[in-house]
Each structure stands twice: as structure tokens, then as C-alpha cells.
Short mmCIF file of C-alpha atoms in Angstrom, two decimals:
data_model
loop_
_atom_site.label_atom_id
_atom_site.label_comp_id
_atom_site.label_asym_id
_atom_site.label_seq_id
_atom_site.Cartn_x
_atom_site.Cartn_y
_atom_site.Cartn_z
CA PRO A 1 26.25 -2.41 -18.07
CA TRP A 2 26.22 -1.98 -21.83
CA PRO A 3 26.59 1.50 -23.33
CA ARG A 4 23.07 2.57 -24.23
CA ASN A 5 23.84 3.01 -27.91
CA GLN A 6 24.42 -0.76 -27.82
CA VAL A 7 21.07 -1.29 -26.08
CA ALA A 8 19.57 0.89 -28.82
CA GLU A 9 21.00 -1.48 -31.42
CA LEU A 10 19.44 -4.43 -29.56
CA ILE A 11 16.06 -2.65 -29.66
CA ASP A 12 16.45 -1.98 -33.40
CA ARG A 13 17.33 -5.59 -34.10
CA LEU A 14 14.48 -7.02 -32.02
CA THR A 15 12.04 -4.64 -33.69
CA ASN A 16 13.26 -5.64 -37.14
CA LEU A 17 12.97 -9.31 -36.16
CA GLY A 18 9.28 -8.76 -35.47
CA ALA A 19 9.10 -8.48 -31.68
CA LYS A 20 5.58 -7.38 -30.68
CA VAL A 21 6.72 -5.94 -27.36
CA ILE A 22 10.16 -5.39 -25.79
CA ALA A 23 10.14 -5.10 -21.98
CA PHE A 24 13.18 -4.27 -19.83
CA ASP A 25 13.33 -5.47 -16.23
CA ILE A 26 16.24 -3.04 -15.83
CA VAL A 27 16.17 0.55 -14.55
CA PHE A 28 18.30 3.06 -16.45
CA ALA A 29 18.22 5.47 -13.53
CA GLU A 30 21.31 7.58 -14.23
CA PRO A 31 22.64 9.14 -17.44
CA ASP A 32 25.05 6.96 -19.43
CA ARG A 33 28.49 8.28 -18.51
CA THR A 34 30.19 6.53 -21.42
CA SER A 35 28.76 8.98 -23.97
CA ILE A 36 31.69 10.53 -25.82
CA SER A 37 30.12 13.98 -25.59
CA MET A 38 30.16 13.67 -21.79
CA LEU A 39 33.74 12.36 -21.65
CA VAL A 40 35.33 14.87 -24.01
CA ASP A 41 36.36 17.30 -21.28
CA GLU A 42 38.50 14.54 -19.76
CA ILE A 43 40.44 13.91 -22.99
CA PRO A 44 43.73 15.86 -23.03
CA GLY A 45 45.21 17.52 -26.10
CA LEU A 46 42.03 18.26 -28.05
CA SER A 47 41.59 21.63 -29.71
CA PRO A 48 38.63 23.80 -28.68
CA ASP A 49 37.06 23.20 -32.10
CA ALA A 50 37.39 19.43 -31.70
CA VAL A 51 35.85 19.60 -28.23
CA GLU A 52 32.92 21.62 -29.53
CA THR A 53 32.38 19.22 -32.44
CA ILE A 54 32.42 16.16 -30.19
CA LYS A 55 29.97 17.79 -27.77
CA GLN A 56 27.45 17.94 -30.64
CA ILE A 57 27.42 14.13 -30.90
CA PRO A 58 24.15 12.79 -29.42
CA THR A 59 24.50 11.14 -26.02
CA ASN A 60 23.96 7.41 -25.71
CA ASP A 61 20.73 8.19 -23.86
CA ALA A 62 19.50 10.25 -26.82
CA VAL A 63 20.39 7.40 -29.20
CA MET A 64 18.51 4.89 -27.05
CA ALA A 65 15.52 7.22 -26.65
CA ALA A 66 15.34 7.57 -30.44
CA ALA A 67 15.42 3.77 -30.86
CA ILE A 68 12.68 3.36 -28.23
CA LYS A 69 10.46 5.93 -29.92
CA GLU A 70 11.08 4.51 -33.39
CA SER A 71 10.23 0.99 -32.21
CA GLY A 72 6.96 2.09 -30.60
CA ARG A 73 6.74 -1.14 -28.60
CA VAL A 74 9.23 -0.74 -25.74
CA VAL A 75 8.14 -1.02 -22.10
CA LEU A 76 10.62 0.28 -19.54
CA GLY A 77 10.83 -0.94 -15.96
CA HIS A 78 10.60 0.88 -12.63
CA THR A 79 11.42 -0.70 -9.29
CA PRO A 80 10.57 0.12 -5.65
CA LEU A 81 13.02 1.52 -3.12
CA ASN A 82 12.69 1.50 0.66
CA VAL A 83 13.97 5.07 0.90
CA GLU A 84 12.35 8.30 -0.19
CA ARG A 85 13.80 10.58 -2.84
CA THR A 86 12.86 14.11 -3.73
CA HIS A 87 12.68 13.75 -7.53
CA ALA A 88 10.22 11.12 -8.70
CA GLY A 89 10.92 11.45 -12.43
CA TYR A 90 8.35 10.82 -15.17
CA THR A 91 5.21 9.53 -13.48
CA LYS A 92 2.73 9.18 -16.36
CA THR A 93 0.72 5.99 -15.93
CA SER A 94 -1.59 3.93 -18.14
CA ILE A 95 -3.98 3.41 -15.20
CA ARG A 96 -6.74 5.88 -15.87
CA GLY A 97 -9.00 5.23 -12.92
CA PHE A 98 -11.33 2.72 -11.32
CA SER A 99 -14.95 1.77 -11.76
CA GLY A 100 -15.75 1.59 -8.04
CA ALA A 101 -14.15 2.88 -4.84
CA ASP A 102 -10.50 3.92 -4.60
CA PRO A 103 -8.37 0.72 -4.41
CA THR A 104 -5.26 2.42 -2.97
CA PRO A 105 -5.65 0.97 0.57
CA PHE A 106 -5.62 -2.56 -0.90
CA LEU A 107 -2.58 -2.14 -3.15
CA GLU A 108 1.07 -2.94 -2.55
CA ARG A 109 2.52 0.33 -1.28
CA HIS A 110 6.10 1.59 -1.60
CA ARG A 111 7.89 4.63 -0.25
CA PHE A 112 9.45 5.43 -3.61
CA ILE A 113 9.53 3.96 -7.11
CA LEU A 114 12.81 4.40 -8.92
CA ARG A 115 12.33 5.44 -12.53
CA ASN A 116 14.49 5.80 -15.62
CA VAL A 117 16.20 8.85 -17.02
CA GLU A 118 13.26 11.01 -18.07
CA GLU A 119 14.42 11.18 -21.69
CA LEU A 120 14.02 7.39 -21.91
CA ASP A 121 10.73 7.17 -20.01
CA ARG A 122 9.11 9.81 -22.21
CA ALA A 123 10.06 7.86 -25.34
CA ALA A 124 8.68 4.52 -24.12
CA ALA A 125 5.33 3.09 -25.16
CA GLY A 126 4.75 1.95 -21.58
CA ARG A 127 6.29 1.94 -18.12
CA GLY A 128 5.69 -0.70 -15.43
CA VAL A 129 6.95 -1.72 -12.00
CA PHE A 130 8.83 -4.94 -11.38
CA SER A 131 9.59 -6.25 -7.90
CA VAL A 132 9.45 -9.40 -5.82
CA ALA A 133 6.26 -10.02 -3.89
CA SER A 134 6.17 -8.14 -0.61
CA ASP A 135 4.41 -10.96 1.27
CA ARG A 136 6.83 -13.81 0.56
CA LEU A 137 7.91 -15.60 3.72
CA ASP A 138 10.06 -18.44 2.40
CA GLY A 139 11.79 -16.85 -0.58
CA ILE A 140 9.27 -18.18 -3.09
CA VAL A 141 7.26 -15.67 -5.13
CA ARG A 142 3.77 -17.06 -5.63
CA ARG A 143 1.73 -13.94 -6.36
CA VAL A 144 2.57 -10.69 -8.12
CA SER A 145 0.71 -7.39 -7.88
CA MET A 146 -0.65 -5.98 -11.11
CA MET A 147 -0.88 -2.49 -9.59
CA VAL A 148 1.30 -0.82 -6.95
CA THR A 149 1.41 2.62 -5.38
CA ASP A 150 3.87 5.21 -4.20
CA PRO A 151 3.16 8.82 -3.13
CA GLU A 152 2.87 9.80 -6.80
CA GLY A 153 -0.04 7.52 -7.65
CA ILE A 154 -1.02 4.05 -8.90
CA PHE A 155 1.15 2.27 -11.46
CA PRO A 156 0.87 -0.97 -13.45
CA SER A 157 3.24 -3.88 -13.18
CA LEU A 158 5.80 -4.45 -15.92
CA SER A 159 3.98 -7.62 -17.01
CA LEU A 160 0.63 -5.81 -17.22
CA GLU A 161 2.16 -3.02 -19.33
CA ALA A 162 3.80 -5.59 -21.59
CA ILE A 163 0.40 -7.23 -22.17
CA ARG A 164 -1.16 -3.82 -22.82
CA ILE A 165 1.38 -2.91 -25.51
CA PHE A 166 1.26 -6.42 -26.99
CA LYS A 167 -2.53 -6.13 -27.35
CA ASN A 168 -2.46 -2.51 -28.57
CA GLY A 169 -4.24 -1.47 -25.39
CA ARG A 170 -4.83 2.16 -24.58
CA THR A 171 -5.57 2.42 -20.88
CA VAL A 172 -6.07 0.29 -17.76
CA ILE A 173 -9.19 0.52 -15.58
CA ALA A 174 -9.42 -1.20 -12.20
CA LYS A 175 -12.82 -2.67 -11.37
CA THR A 176 -13.39 -2.37 -7.62
CA ASN A 177 -16.28 -2.92 -5.23
CA GLU A 178 -17.83 -0.49 -2.76
CA GLY A 179 -15.04 -1.04 -0.25
CA GLY A 180 -12.25 -0.55 -2.77
CA SER A 181 -10.99 -4.12 -3.03
CA VAL A 182 -10.06 -5.10 -6.56
CA GLU A 183 -12.25 -7.47 -8.56
CA SER A 184 -10.49 -7.33 -11.91
CA ILE A 185 -8.36 -5.21 -14.22
CA ASN A 186 -9.63 -4.16 -17.63
CA LEU A 187 -7.49 -3.34 -20.65
CA GLN A 188 -9.20 -1.04 -23.12
CA ILE A 189 -8.24 -2.15 -26.63
CA LEU A 190 -8.85 0.13 -29.60
CA ARG A 191 -7.48 -1.81 -32.57
CA PRO A 192 -7.91 -3.83 -34.62
CA VAL A 193 -11.34 -3.82 -32.96
CA ARG A 194 -12.61 -2.04 -29.86
CA GLU A 195 -12.85 -4.44 -26.91
CA ASN A 196 -12.11 -4.83 -23.22
CA ILE A 197 -9.88 -7.58 -21.86
CA GLU A 198 -10.67 -8.50 -18.26
CA ILE A 199 -7.94 -9.93 -16.02
CA SER A 200 -9.13 -11.54 -12.81
CA THR A 201 -7.13 -10.75 -9.66
CA ASP A 202 -7.53 -11.13 -5.93
CA ALA A 203 -8.70 -8.22 -3.76
CA PHE A 204 -5.16 -6.79 -3.72
CA SER A 205 -4.73 -6.81 -7.52
CA ARG A 206 -2.48 -9.89 -7.36
CA ILE A 207 -2.34 -12.85 -9.71
CA TRP A 208 -0.84 -16.26 -9.13
CA VAL A 209 2.39 -16.80 -11.02
CA TYR A 210 2.47 -19.60 -13.56
CA TYR A 211 5.98 -21.04 -13.65
CA ALA A 212 6.85 -22.81 -16.86
CA PRO A 213 8.82 -26.06 -16.49
CA HIS A 214 12.56 -25.41 -16.53
CA SER A 215 13.08 -27.26 -19.80
CA GLU A 216 10.34 -25.23 -21.47
CA TYR A 217 11.84 -21.99 -20.22
CA LEU A 218 15.27 -22.92 -21.56
CA SER A 219 13.85 -23.85 -24.95
CA GLN A 220 12.31 -20.38 -25.27
CA TYR A 221 15.38 -18.47 -24.09
CA VAL A 222 17.27 -16.41 -26.68
CA SER A 223 20.67 -14.89 -25.97
CA ALA A 224 21.01 -11.14 -26.53
CA ALA A 225 24.43 -11.87 -28.02
CA ASP A 226 22.80 -14.10 -30.64
CA VAL A 227 20.38 -11.31 -31.50
CA MET A 228 23.25 -8.84 -31.89
CA LEU A 229 25.24 -11.25 -34.07
CA ASP A 230 22.32 -12.24 -36.36
CA ARG A 231 22.29 -15.83 -35.13
CA VAL A 232 18.58 -16.01 -34.31
CA ASP A 233 15.77 -17.41 -36.44
CA PRO A 234 13.21 -14.57 -36.73
CA ASN A 235 10.46 -17.12 -36.06
CA ARG A 236 11.73 -17.38 -32.46
CA ILE A 237 11.11 -13.68 -31.77
#
């Protein structure tokens, strides 16, 4: 794992290159232990004044949180666990309700969703869940849920949140029928003009995955190292 001050630099560079949305399919679930202010007590020979000065240096998590907030277009990822934990973390969701019956019985359900360090989640423009499809039988993921649940509520997928931030969307509303099965998902857009974007799903809020041809995927791929070393044409971001 990279120190998070380095991830912060990646966010800064992508933002400056014109990225419309930056989504991480990574969970930063524990504090970054490489922060100098957290390591200082393990360094022998430092004077008390030096220790106190070093402890005032912002942690790598604080640096990354500042970069996330400054960018205003970062979506962080959460991922399901098959075990329960007592502390759920920051559970704010962009899903603001549903236009019919409660869809919870139809949604992909998890015992616990692992979230990021709260300082990071609070700074993000959006937060979404990434996971492999729960119904795959042969190792191939064909459908992905746009909404999932855990005991804390209903949460959007990482891809849905990325679309929401990309389109300057405010909230997500699930359109359901009388029984609660999902008919579509609506993104409420405020600017540049007020509109609703409707995304068709199946009854369980799933969409079929479109897999780009391998050659097309490779042609669109950009190395993070190239971004960090200023070797990327801004037109590719």
C-alpha cells in the first residue's frame, strides 16, 4: 500500500488533469501507520521538543482527506464482509428513498459493509459499495447490483456513485412497484439544468455488465505511475 500522502498527490494530479470523477475500488479501513506523527514515539534519541513538534505534523490520513475535499469529485469504496462488526463507520448514503414500496427484501444483503477511516469518508463527494455478484455460479460476473443493504441501511454501488458525481447528481431515488421490486433508479440532477436520469434495472436493482473488448480496455488504461511522473496527455484523463 502507498502512504496516503502519496495517494493524496495522485488525487491532486488527476484533479488538475481534468478528471471529472475519481473512484477508488480500495477500502482505506485502518489509519495509515506510516504517518511520521504516529511513528515518532518509536524513534530513539529525539528530544521532547522535537517529539512534540513532529506530533503536530498532519497525519497522512489528514493530508489525503484534505486532497479529497479540495478535489470535490472523489468517490470512495466500501466492500461487504461475511462477518459482523460493532462499529459501522460513516454510513451517510446518497439514496434518499423510494417512490413505491420498500425494496429492501429484493436487494443484495450483506452482514456488514466495511468502510473507510471516517475522516476520509466524511471528506468524499460520494461513497459506494463494490463487490462481486453474489449469484455467480461459474466465476463469471454477469450482473451487478446498483443498491445493496446491510443492517445500517441501503447503499449505492461504487459505479452508481461515480455516475452521480460525474453528472453532478444530488440524490438517488429507487422507483419500486407495490410489492417492492425495483423498476428503475433515478438520479436527481441539479446543474447545469434540473433533470432526472433514469437507469433501468431488474427487480433486484441489478444491471447487466458490458465488458469492453480487451484491446479497447488496454487502450484506455493509464498507469498511476505515469500520472505521478507527468507522462500522461491530459486529453486521456
